[in-house]
Each structure stands twice: as structure tokens, then as C-alpha cells.
mmCIF file of C-alpha atoms in Angstrom:
data_model
loop_
_atom_site.group_PDB
_atom_site.id
_atom_site.type_symbol
_atom_site.label_atom_id
_atom_site.label_comp_id
_atom_site.label_asym_id
_atom_site.label_seq_id
_atom_site.Cartn_x
_atom_site.Cartn_y
_atom_site.Cartn_z
ATOM 1 C CA ASP Q 137 2.452 52.584 69.648
ATOM 2 C CA ALA Q 138 3.513 55.117 66.928
ATOM 3 C CA LYS Q 139 6.928 54.762 65.576
ATOM 4 C CA THR Q 140 9.692 57.628 65.720
ATOM 5 C CA THR Q 141 12.603 58.431 63.345
ATOM 6 C CA GLN Q 142 15.804 59.958 64.845
ATOM 7 C CA PRO Q 143 19.191 60.562 63.270
ATOM 8 C CA PRO Q 144 21.646 57.931 64.438
ATOM 9 C CA SER Q 145 24.287 60.304 65.622
ATOM 10 C CA MET Q 146 24.961 64.048 66.334
ATOM 11 C CA ASP Q 147 27.857 65.952 67.537
ATOM 12 C CA CYS Q 148 27.762 69.091 69.622
ATOM 13 C CA ALA Q 149 30.594 71.370 71.113
ATOM 14 C CA GLU Q 150 30.646 71.648 74.892
ATOM 15 C CA GLY Q 151 28.612 74.672 76.134
ATOM 16 C CA ARG Q 152 26.603 74.997 73.162
ATOM 17 C CA ALA Q 153 22.920 74.150 72.899
ATOM 18 C CA ALA Q 154 22.238 70.534 71.610
ATOM 19 C CA ASN Q 155 19.118 70.081 69.355
ATOM 20 C CA LEU Q 156 17.904 66.531 68.926
ATOM 21 C CA PRO Q 157 15.082 65.997 66.312
ATOM 22 C CA CYS Q 158 12.443 63.459 66.276
ATOM 23 C CA ASN Q 159 9.670 62.581 63.725
ATOM 24 C CA HIS Q 160 6.654 60.928 64.838
ATOM 25 C CA SER Q 161 4.300 61.611 61.968
ATOM 26 C CA THR Q 162 2.019 58.658 62.893
ATOM 27 C CA ILE Q 163 1.265 59.899 66.476
ATOM 28 C CA SER Q 164 -2.169 59.579 67.628
ATOM 29 C CA GLY Q 165 -4.080 62.275 69.537
ATOM 30 C CA ASN Q 166 -3.701 60.619 73.041
ATOM 31 C CA GLU Q 167 0.016 59.739 72.634
ATOM 32 C CA TYR Q 168 2.688 61.738 74.603
ATOM 33 C CA VAL Q 169 6.251 62.215 73.254
ATOM 34 C CA TYR Q 170 8.876 61.092 76.056
ATOM 35 C CA TRP Q 171 12.506 61.350 75.994
ATOM 36 C CA TYR Q 172 14.906 59.330 77.747
ATOM 37 C CA ARG Q 173 18.852 58.929 77.577
ATOM 38 C CA GLN Q 174 21.071 56.024 78.334
ATOM 39 C CA ILE Q 175 24.792 56.703 79.114
ATOM 40 C CA HIS Q 176 27.017 53.780 78.319
ATOM 41 C CA SER Q 177 26.340 50.702 80.563
ATOM 42 C CA GLN Q 178 23.683 52.269 82.563
ATOM 43 C CA GLY Q 179 19.847 52.230 82.859
ATOM 44 C CA PRO Q 180 17.843 54.863 80.802
ATOM 45 C CA GLN Q 181 17.170 58.271 82.617
ATOM 46 C CA TYR Q 182 13.980 60.042 82.112
ATOM 47 C CA ILE Q 183 14.348 63.485 80.654
ATOM 48 C CA ILE Q 184 10.903 65.158 79.893
ATOM 49 C CA HIS Q 185 7.625 64.371 78.035
ATOM 50 C CA GLY Q 186 4.805 66.333 76.678
ATOM 51 C CA LEU Q 187 1.628 66.113 74.776
ATOM 52 C CA LYS Q 188 1.061 69.433 72.969
ATOM 53 C CA ASN Q 189 2.665 72.306 74.668
ATOM 54 C CA ASN Q 190 6.206 72.986 74.897
ATOM 55 C CA GLU Q 191 7.793 71.857 78.145
ATOM 56 C CA THR Q 192 10.943 72.820 80.187
ATOM 57 C CA ASN Q 193 12.477 71.398 83.229
ATOM 58 C CA GLU Q 194 15.769 71.548 84.898
ATOM 59 C CA MET Q 195 17.238 69.123 82.358
ATOM 60 C CA ALA Q 196 15.810 70.180 78.993
ATOM 61 C CA SER Q 197 13.409 71.680 76.809
ATOM 62 C CA LEU Q 198 10.880 69.809 74.592
ATOM 63 C CA ILE Q 199 9.595 71.651 71.495
ATOM 64 C CA ILE Q 200 6.565 69.882 69.840
ATOM 65 C CA THR Q 201 5.262 71.081 66.491
ATOM 66 C CA GLU Q 202 1.625 72.462 66.199
ATOM 67 C CA ASP Q 203 0.611 69.272 64.103
ATOM 68 C CA ARG Q 204 2.584 67.144 66.503
ATOM 69 C CA LYS Q 205 4.404 65.087 64.024
ATOM 70 C CA SER Q 206 7.721 66.030 65.160
ATOM 71 C CA SER Q 207 9.473 67.316 68.154
ATOM 72 C CA THR Q 208 12.981 68.612 69.278
ATOM 73 C CA LEU Q 209 14.795 67.931 72.577
ATOM 74 C CA ILE Q 210 17.008 70.899 73.576
ATOM 75 C CA LEU Q 211 19.902 70.677 75.978
ATOM 76 C CA PRO Q 212 20.716 74.424 76.458
ATOM 77 C CA HIS Q 213 24.341 74.131 77.556
ATOM 78 C CA ALA Q 214 25.651 70.737 76.741
ATOM 79 C CA THR Q 215 28.341 69.227 78.803
ATOM 80 C CA LEU Q 216 30.570 66.207 78.361
ATOM 81 C CA ARG Q 217 28.390 64.168 80.692
ATOM 82 C CA ASP Q 218 25.587 64.715 78.229
ATOM 83 C CA THR Q 219 27.160 62.312 76.003
ATOM 84 C CA ALA Q 220 24.844 59.484 75.503
ATOM 85 C CA VAL Q 221 22.246 57.635 73.439
ATOM 86 C CA TYR Q 222 18.868 59.797 73.351
ATOM 87 C CA TYR Q 223 15.683 58.106 72.871
ATOM 88 C CA CYS Q 224 12.369 59.722 71.476
ATOM 89 C CA ILE Q 225 9.400 57.563 72.324
ATOM 90 C CA VAL Q 226 5.758 57.989 71.843
ATOM 91 C CA SER Q 227 3.207 56.112 74.081
ATOM 92 C CA TYR Q 228 -0.050 56.367 75.630
ATOM 93 C CA ARG Q 229 -0.051 57.737 79.168
ATOM 94 C CA GLY Q 230 -1.259 55.230 81.773
ATOM 95 C CA GLY Q 231 -3.833 52.440 81.261
ATOM 96 C CA SER Q 232 -3.158 49.202 79.616
ATOM 97 C CA ASN Q 233 -1.245 51.026 76.772
ATOM 98 C CA TYR Q 234 1.644 51.594 79.065
ATOM 99 C CA LYS Q 235 4.664 50.450 77.073
ATOM 100 C CA LEU Q 236 7.682 52.229 76.209
ATOM 101 C CA THR Q 237 9.136 50.901 72.867
ATOM 102 C CA PHE Q 238 12.798 51.901 72.401
ATOM 103 C CA GLY Q 239 14.180 52.688 68.906
ATOM 104 C CA LYS Q 240 17.749 52.993 68.243
ATOM 105 C CA GLY Q 241 17.955 56.504 69.334
ATOM 106 C CA THR Q 242 20.435 59.248 68.593
ATOM 107 C CA LEU Q 243 24.103 59.080 69.966
ATOM 108 C CA LEU Q 244 24.863 62.546 70.936
ATOM 109 C CA THR Q 245 28.461 63.030 71.409
ATOM 110 C CA VAL Q 246 29.575 66.260 73.135
ATOM 111 C CA ASN Q 247 33.057 67.304 72.164
ATOM 112 C CA PRO Q 248 35.381 69.639 74.391
ATOM 113 C CA GLY Z 66 13.197 60.967 94.523
ATOM 114 C CA ALA Z 67 12.151 58.158 92.093
ATOM 115 C CA VAL Z 68 15.186 55.836 92.693
ATOM 116 C CA VAL Z 69 15.279 52.208 91.388
ATOM 117 C CA SER Z 70 17.924 49.955 92.463
ATOM 118 C CA GLN Z 71 19.022 46.430 91.034
ATOM 119 C CA HIS Z 72 20.921 43.745 92.592
ATOM 120 C CA PRO Z 73 23.348 42.282 91.706
ATOM 121 C CA SER Z 74 25.088 44.836 89.287
ATOM 122 C CA ARG Z 75 26.946 42.071 87.825
ATOM 123 C CA VAL Z 76 26.800 38.225 87.858
ATOM 124 C CA ILE Z 77 28.762 35.537 86.224
ATOM 125 C CA CYS Z 78 27.452 32.133 86.254
ATOM 126 C CA LYS Z 79 27.732 28.593 84.822
ATOM 127 C CA SER Z 80 25.434 27.262 82.104
ATOM 128 C CA GLY Z 81 22.465 25.378 83.501
ATOM 129 C CA THR Z 82 22.360 27.416 86.626
ATOM 130 C CA SER Z 83 19.468 29.914 87.722
ATOM 131 C CA VAL Z 84 20.144 33.663 88.465
ATOM 132 C CA LYS Z 85 17.773 35.711 90.451
ATOM 133 C CA ILE Z 86 17.882 39.623 89.803
ATOM 134 C CA GLU Z 87 16.045 42.006 92.276
ATOM 135 C CA CYS Z 88 14.658 45.440 91.306
ATOM 136 C CA ARG Z 89 13.533 47.648 93.977
ATOM 137 C CA SER Z 90 11.765 51.094 94.039
ATOM 138 C CA LEU Z 91 13.437 52.778 96.939
ATOM 139 C CA ASP Z 92 11.294 55.867 97.457
ATOM 140 C CA PHE Z 93 8.123 55.213 95.833
ATOM 141 C CA GLN Z 94 5.505 52.454 95.513
ATOM 142 C CA ALA Z 95 5.543 50.854 92.000
ATOM 143 C CA THR Z 96 2.380 49.617 90.949
ATOM 144 C CA THR Z 97 3.922 48.504 87.696
ATOM 145 C CA MET Z 98 7.458 47.132 86.901
ATOM 146 C CA PHE Z 99 9.041 46.311 83.696
ATOM 147 C CA TRP Z 100 11.989 44.145 82.514
ATOM 148 C CA TYR Z 101 13.997 44.963 79.627
ATOM 149 C CA ARG Z 102 17.007 43.070 77.878
ATOM 150 C CA GLN Z 103 19.778 44.756 75.973
ATOM 151 C CA PHE Z 104 22.245 43.182 73.940
ATOM 152 C CA PRO Z 105 25.590 44.756 72.919
ATOM 153 C CA LYS Z 106 25.110 47.770 70.509
ATOM 154 C CA GLN Z 107 21.283 47.282 70.455
ATOM 155 C CA SER Z 108 18.286 49.006 71.903
ATOM 156 C CA LEU Z 109 16.299 47.865 74.937
ATOM 157 C CA MET Z 110 13.864 45.226 74.390
ATOM 158 C CA LEU Z 111 10.767 44.894 76.748
ATOM 159 C CA MET Z 112 10.585 41.379 78.055
ATOM 160 C CA ALA Z 113 7.682 41.558 80.473
ATOM 161 C CA THR Z 114 5.355 43.838 82.371
ATOM 162 C CA SER Z 115 4.458 42.993 86.014
ATOM 163 C CA ASN Z 116 1.766 44.382 88.246
ATOM 164 C CA GLU Z 117 1.857 44.000 92.008
ATOM 165 C CA GLY Z 118 0.030 40.846 93.043
ATOM 166 C CA SER Z 119 -0.720 39.387 89.651
ATOM 167 C CA LYS Z 120 0.967 37.467 86.871
ATOM 168 C CA ALA Z 121 3.396 39.032 84.523
ATOM 169 C CA THR Z 122 2.660 39.873 80.995
ATOM 170 C CA TYR Z 123 5.280 38.606 78.685
ATOM 171 C CA GLU Z 124 6.133 39.952 75.265
ATOM 172 C CA GLN Z 125 5.934 37.767 72.255
ATOM 173 C CA GLY Z 126 8.828 35.384 72.054
ATOM 174 C CA VAL Z 127 9.759 35.666 75.631
ATOM 175 C CA GLU Z 128 9.577 32.218 77.374
ATOM 176 C CA LYS Z 129 7.700 32.799 80.582
ATOM 177 C CA ASP Z 130 8.939 29.451 81.986
ATOM 178 C CA LYS Z 131 12.536 30.481 81.514
ATOM 179 C CA PHE Z 132 12.155 34.112 82.658
ATOM 180 C CA LEU Z 133 10.336 33.784 86.099
ATOM 181 C CA ILE Z 134 8.977 37.099 87.298
ATOM 182 C CA ASN Z 135 7.589 37.781 90.702
ATOM 183 C CA HIS Z 136 6.214 41.196 91.979
ATOM 184 C CA ALA Z 137 5.153 40.357 95.398
ATOM 185 C CA SER Z 138 5.202 43.974 96.877
ATOM 186 C CA LEU Z 139 4.840 47.473 95.626
ATOM 187 C CA THR Z 140 8.688 47.910 96.147
ATOM 188 C CA LEU Z 141 10.151 44.637 94.817
ATOM 189 C CA SER Z 142 10.180 42.780 91.594
ATOM 190 C CA THR Z 143 12.462 39.732 90.772
ATOM 191 C CA LEU Z 144 13.348 38.274 87.610
ATOM 192 C CA THR Z 145 14.870 34.662 87.655
ATOM 193 C CA VAL Z 146 16.727 33.309 84.578
ATOM 194 C CA THR Z 147 16.198 29.606 84.960
ATOM 195 C CA SER Z 148 18.775 27.146 83.389
ATOM 196 C CA ALA Z 149 20.916 29.857 82.040
ATOM 197 C CA HIS Z 150 22.764 29.413 78.699
ATOM 198 C CA PRO Z 151 25.430 31.454 77.118
ATOM 199 C CA GLU Z 152 22.903 33.103 74.846
ATOM 200 C CA ASP Z 153 21.193 34.617 77.836
ATOM 201 C CA SER Z 154 24.083 36.647 78.472
ATOM 202 C CA SER Z 155 22.882 40.212 78.328
ATOM 203 C CA PHE Z 156 22.241 43.571 80.197
ATOM 204 C CA TYR Z 157 18.911 43.267 82.122
ATOM 205 C CA ILE Z 158 17.196 46.425 83.181
ATOM 206 C CA CYS Z 159 14.159 47.043 85.175
ATOM 207 C CA SER Z 160 12.009 49.980 85.586
ATOM 208 C CA ALA Z 161 9.181 51.007 87.711
ATOM 209 C CA GLY Z 162 6.152 53.185 87.187
ATOM 210 C CA ALA Z 163 4.441 54.965 90.017
ATOM 211 C CA GLY Z 164 0.647 55.159 88.780
ATOM 212 C CA THR Z 165 -1.289 56.585 86.069
ATOM 213 C CA GLY Z 166 1.647 58.631 84.657
ATOM 214 C CA ASN Z 167 3.955 57.017 82.093
ATOM 215 C CA GLU Z 168 7.393 58.228 83.461
ATOM 216 C CA GLN Z 169 9.196 54.944 84.016
ATOM 217 C CA PHE Z 170 12.231 55.158 86.242
ATOM 218 C CA PHE Z 171 14.951 52.664 85.491
ATOM 219 C CA GLY Z 172 17.396 50.733 87.556
ATOM 220 C CA PRO Z 173 21.030 50.756 86.856
ATOM 221 C CA GLY Z 174 21.000 47.302 85.187
ATOM 222 C CA THR Z 175 22.471 43.833 85.823
ATOM 223 C CA ARG Z 176 25.015 42.448 83.553
ATOM 224 C CA LEU Z 177 24.576 38.678 83.292
ATOM 225 C CA THR Z 178 27.450 36.659 81.834
ATOM 226 C CA VAL Z 179 26.810 32.927 81.271
ATOM 227 C CA LEU Z 180 29.650 30.812 80.876
#
């Protein structure tokens, strides 16, 4: 799987948008970008994924650059409960290449 | 939907005993389940991948005879830590995939403490 690079930590004010960057310059054409988050002492939570196009769901938006070498996860209105470690992962979808390899992620701290 | 449970959530055992952890997909059938381990202040490390009805595939460095995985049905996988030692103390997390997609849904984790 391609590796990703994320800043170790970020801060965000409550109510503001949180923009979490991720570099994945070695991503291959068939690999998707996945975002998960892990609140302290809990299992990770799936957020969103995408291949080429920007994606949006009830939790977040995912913006993928045209060359697919980087992406940004956007939490439009961060709340205190969004404080967590956010993981950006690139992986194939389905088949035998099914693994998710977790890096160190970004610790997002939402401040009141 | 897509709820995964784990039992127990916390277990303390004596060195040398075996501990079984259950992972269940509550509202979907999981063709593939994954077991991860997470040490304090570290990221998740994949231990093994199990497919229903077949033997688990272990990651390099994970002892298959120590970490026994059984995936007997589409909704249940178990991880047994045999002859546990203090260095096995960790946060064990399972996840389940529901088919060709790669969205894995994670359980809440089991904190194992071996005295």
C-alpha cells in the first residue's frame, strides 16, 4: 500500500471548519483514499473514502487533488466531540489487497 | 447500521492463562474480519485477517500458535491469546468488512492486562 504523510497535530476552534491534509504522492491508480478517526480508547470510526472525485457525507467532505497526490478532509463545523486522531489511509478496494495500514495520523484538538 | 461489538471490553488475567475475545457483526454479515493490536500512544497494527470458514492469514511477526483466530460464522470471529504474558497487555480491536468494499467497521476494542 502507498504511504501517507500527515501532520502530527492540529488545533481548531469549535464551530470552525477543520481542514486536515494528507500527502499520498505514491498512490497508484487503483488505490482509494480512506479516512478514519479514533477517539481516545475507542475503536476507529469510518469517516469517508474516495477515488478521484470529491466526496461528501453527513460527517465530512473529502477533497482529492486532480493528480491524486494529496487530499484534505474537511469537518465543516468542528465540535469538541471531533477531538480525535484522524488517519488517512490509501488502499485497494476489495480483493486480496484489502488491508488498512494505519500510520500515526493527526491528533485534532478542537478547542472551546 | 454496520455495528461491530467486542466482548469483553476489559479483561485482567494472570500470566500463563488464555483469554478469548469475541468480535461480532450485529447487523451485517462479515465475510472478512481483521484483528489489530494497539500499544499505548502507538497506532493500530494489523495482526491477522480472517475469512469465514478458512484459516486466518497472519502478518509477519505475529505468532499464529499464540494468537488463535477462529471465524466460524459470518457474524463471529474470536481471538484467543494463549499463555498470555505481561508483554501481551494491549488494546485489541477487531474490524469487519462487508464484501467487496473496503470500509471496515471497527469494534470498541478490548483492553487486556496480563499481571
